[in-house]
Coordinates of C-alpha atoms in Angstrom, one line a residue:
X1298 CA -0.4 -0.2 0.2
X1299 CA 3.0 2.1 0.8
X1300 CA 4.4 1.7 -2.5
X1301 CA 1.0 3.6 -4.1
X1302 CA 1.1 6.4 -2.8
X1303 CA 4.9 7.3 -3.2
X1304 CA 5.8 6.3 -6.4
X1305 CA 9.1 5.2 -5.6
X1306 CA 10.8 2.4 -8.4
X1307 CA 14.5 3.2 -7.5
X1308 CA 14.6 6.7 -5.3
X1309 CA 15.0 6.5 -1.4
X1310 CA 12.9 10.3 -0.9
X1311 CA 9.8 10.6 -2.1
X1312 CA 8.8 13.2 -4.9
X1313 CA 7.0 16.3 -4.5
X1314 CA 4.2 13.9 -6.7
X1315 CA 4.9 12.1 -3.9
X1316 CA 3.4 14.7 -1.7
X1317 CA 0.2 16.3 -4.1
X1318 CA -1.1 12.8 -4.2
X1319 CA -1.6 12.3 -1.2
X1320 CA -3.0 15.9 -0.9
X1321 CA -4.7 15.2 -3.4
X1322 CA -6.6 12.5 -1.7
X1323 CA -6.8 13.8 1.8
X1324 CA -8.5 17.0 -0.4
X1325 CA -11.5 14.2 -1.7
X1326 CA -12.1 13.1 1.5
X1327 CA -12.5 16.9 2.7
X1328 CA -14.9 17.5 -0.1
X1329 CA -16.6 14.5 0.7
X1330 CA -16.7 15.2 4.0
X1331 CA -18.2 18.6 3.2
X1332 CA -20.1 17.3 1.0
X1333 CA -21.8 15.2 3.6
X1334 CA -22.2 18.4 6.1
X1335 CA -23.8 20.7 3.6
X1336 CA -26.6 18.3 2.2
X1337 CA -27.2 17.2 6.0
X1338 CA -26.5 20.1 8.1
X1339 CA -26.6 23.4 5.6
X1340 CA -26.0 25.8 8.1
X1341 CA -22.6 23.7 9.1
X1342 CA -20.9 25.6 6.3
X1343 CA -21.4 28.9 7.1
X1344 CA -18.6 31.1 5.8
X1345 CA -17.4 34.5 7.3
X1346 CA -17.5 37.7 5.2
X1347 CA -14.6 38.8 3.5
X1348 CA -12.5 41.2 5.3
X1349 CA -10.2 42.3 2.6
X1350 CA -14.3 43.7 1.1
X1351 CA -15.2 44.3 4.5
X1352 CA -12.7 46.9 5.1
X1353 CA -11.7 48.6 1.7
X1354 CA -15.6 48.0 0.4
X1355 CA -13.5 46.3 -3.2
X1356 CA -13.0 42.5 -4.7
X1357 CA -10.7 40.6 -2.8
X1358 CA -8.4 38.5 -5.0
X1359 CA -9.8 35.1 -3.7
X1360 CA -13.7 36.8 -4.2
X1361 CA -16.1 34.8 -6.7
X1362 CA -14.6 31.8 -5.3
X1363 CA -17.5 29.9 -3.5
X1364 CA -19.3 31.3 -5.9
X1365 CA -17.2 29.6 -9.0
X1366 CA -17.0 27.0 -6.9
X1367 CA -20.9 26.4 -7.0
X1368 CA -21.6 26.8 -10.2
X1369 CA -18.2 24.5 -11.3
X1370 CA -20.6 22.0 -9.0
X1371 CA -23.5 22.7 -11.0
X1372 CA -22.3 22.2 -14.3
X1373 CA -22.4 25.6 -15.2
X1374 CA -18.9 25.7 -16.3
X1375 CA -18.4 29.4 -18.5
X1376 CA -20.1 31.0 -15.1
X1377 CA -18.1 29.8 -12.7
X1378 CA -15.0 30.4 -15.1
X1379 CA -16.1 34.1 -15.2
X1380 CA -17.1 33.5 -11.4
X1381 CA -13.7 33.2 -11.1
X1382 CA -11.6 31.5 -13.8
X1383 CA -9.2 30.0 -11.2
X1384 CA -11.4 27.8 -9.8
X1385 CA -11.9 26.1 -13.5
X1386 CA -8.3 26.0 -14.1
X1387 CA -7.6 24.3 -10.1
X1388 CA -10.4 21.6 -11.4
X1389 CA -9.3 21.0 -14.3
X1390 CA -5.8 20.5 -13.3
X1391 CA -6.5 18.5 -10.5
X1392 CA -8.4 16.0 -12.1
X1393 CA -6.1 15.1 -15.0
X1394 CA -2.6 15.1 -12.4
X1395 CA -4.9 12.7 -10.2
X1396 CA -5.8 10.6 -13.2
X1397 CA -2.4 10.3 -14.3
X1398 CA -0.9 9.6 -11.2
X1399 CA -3.1 7.0 -10.3
X1400 CA -2.4 5.2 -13.2
X1401 CA 1.1 5.5 -13.3
X1402 CA 1.2 4.0 -9.3
X1403 CA -1.5 1.7 -10.5
X1404 CA 0.2 -0.1 -13.4
X1405 CA 3.7 -0.1 -10.9
X1406 CA 5.5 2.3 -13.3
X1407 CA 4.7 1.0 -16.2
X1408 CA 3.1 3.8 -17.8
X1409 CA 5.0 6.5 -17.4
X1410 CA 2.2 9.5 -17.7
X1411 CA 2.3 11.0 -14.4
X1412 CA 2.0 14.9 -14.8
X1413 CA 4.8 16.1 -13.5
X1414 CA 5.0 19.6 -11.3
X1415 CA 6.3 22.7 -12.9
X1416 CA 6.7 26.2 -12.0
X1417 CA 4.2 27.0 -15.1
X1418 CA 1.0 25.8 -13.0
X1419 CA 1.2 27.9 -10.8
X1420 CA 2.1 30.9 -13.3
X1421 CA -1.2 30.3 -14.9
X1422 CA -3.0 30.1 -11.5
X1423 CA -0.8 33.5 -9.8
X1424 CA -2.4 34.9 -13.7
X1425 CA -5.7 34.3 -13.0
X1426 CA -5.8 35.5 -9.7
X1427 CA -4.4 38.5 -10.8
X1428 CA -5.9 39.5 -13.5
X1429 CA -9.2 38.2 -12.2
X1430 CA -8.6 40.9 -9.3
X1431 CA -7.4 43.8 -11.6
X1432 CA -10.9 43.0 -14.1
X1433 CA -12.9 43.4 -10.7
X1434 CA -11.4 46.4 -9.4
X1435 CA -11.7 48.3 -12.7
X1436 CA -15.3 47.2 -12.9
X1437 CA -15.8 49.2 -8.8
X1438 CA -13.9 51.9 -9.7
X1439 CA -14.4 53.0 -13.5
X1440 CA -18.2 51.9 -13.0
X1441 CA -19.2 51.7 -9.9
X1442 CA -20.9 48.3 -10.0
X1443 CA -19.5 44.7 -9.0
X1444 CA -20.0 42.3 -12.3
X1445 CA -22.0 39.1 -11.1
X1446 CA -24.1 38.0 -14.1
X1447 CA -23.5 37.5 -17.6
X1448 CA -26.8 38.8 -18.3
X1449 CA -27.2 42.5 -16.9
X1450 CA -24.6 44.7 -18.7
X1451 CA -22.8 47.8 -17.8
X1452 CA -20.5 50.3 -19.2
X1453 CA -17.3 47.7 -20.0
X1454 CA -16.7 46.4 -22.9
X1455 CA -19.4 43.7 -24.9
X1456 CA -17.0 40.5 -23.4
X1457 CA -17.8 42.1 -20.2
X1458 CA -21.3 41.6 -18.2
X1459 CA -22.1 43.7 -14.9
X1460 CA -24.7 44.3 -12.1
X1461 CA -25.4 46.9 -10.0
X1462 CA -24.1 47.3 -6.4
X1463 CA -26.0 45.6 -4.0

């Protein structure tokens, strides 16, 4: 069982992929537990308000992540990408990483297709978070509106849509 969680053939130390694979399995278990709790005890998963938004009145770089996750879980992928593009990106990377690592580990190294860690994966994630943050700040400062919906137009170019500040 230990060899399944650590993809060691001739290595003496686990790799970063071994650690990420274990974290991925633990994350799946935690997500399942949270889903169970939310299904039977919806009030158990209340999130505190965003401190950055309370203090500054602006979105924080992570704002929209919860809405994006809920939209993604309900199959509304475009809406999830609009709320926060990091969420679908992270889901795609997670599924690809876990699938390829599982195949490599289940085959005991016969199929070396497991995704490897590269800095560009993190760079893309950071770029998505910063770009989303800049777009939200632009929307609030220059139009006076938050963007939350794809259907209510504001004074941004046609590719963007905003809704009134709540």
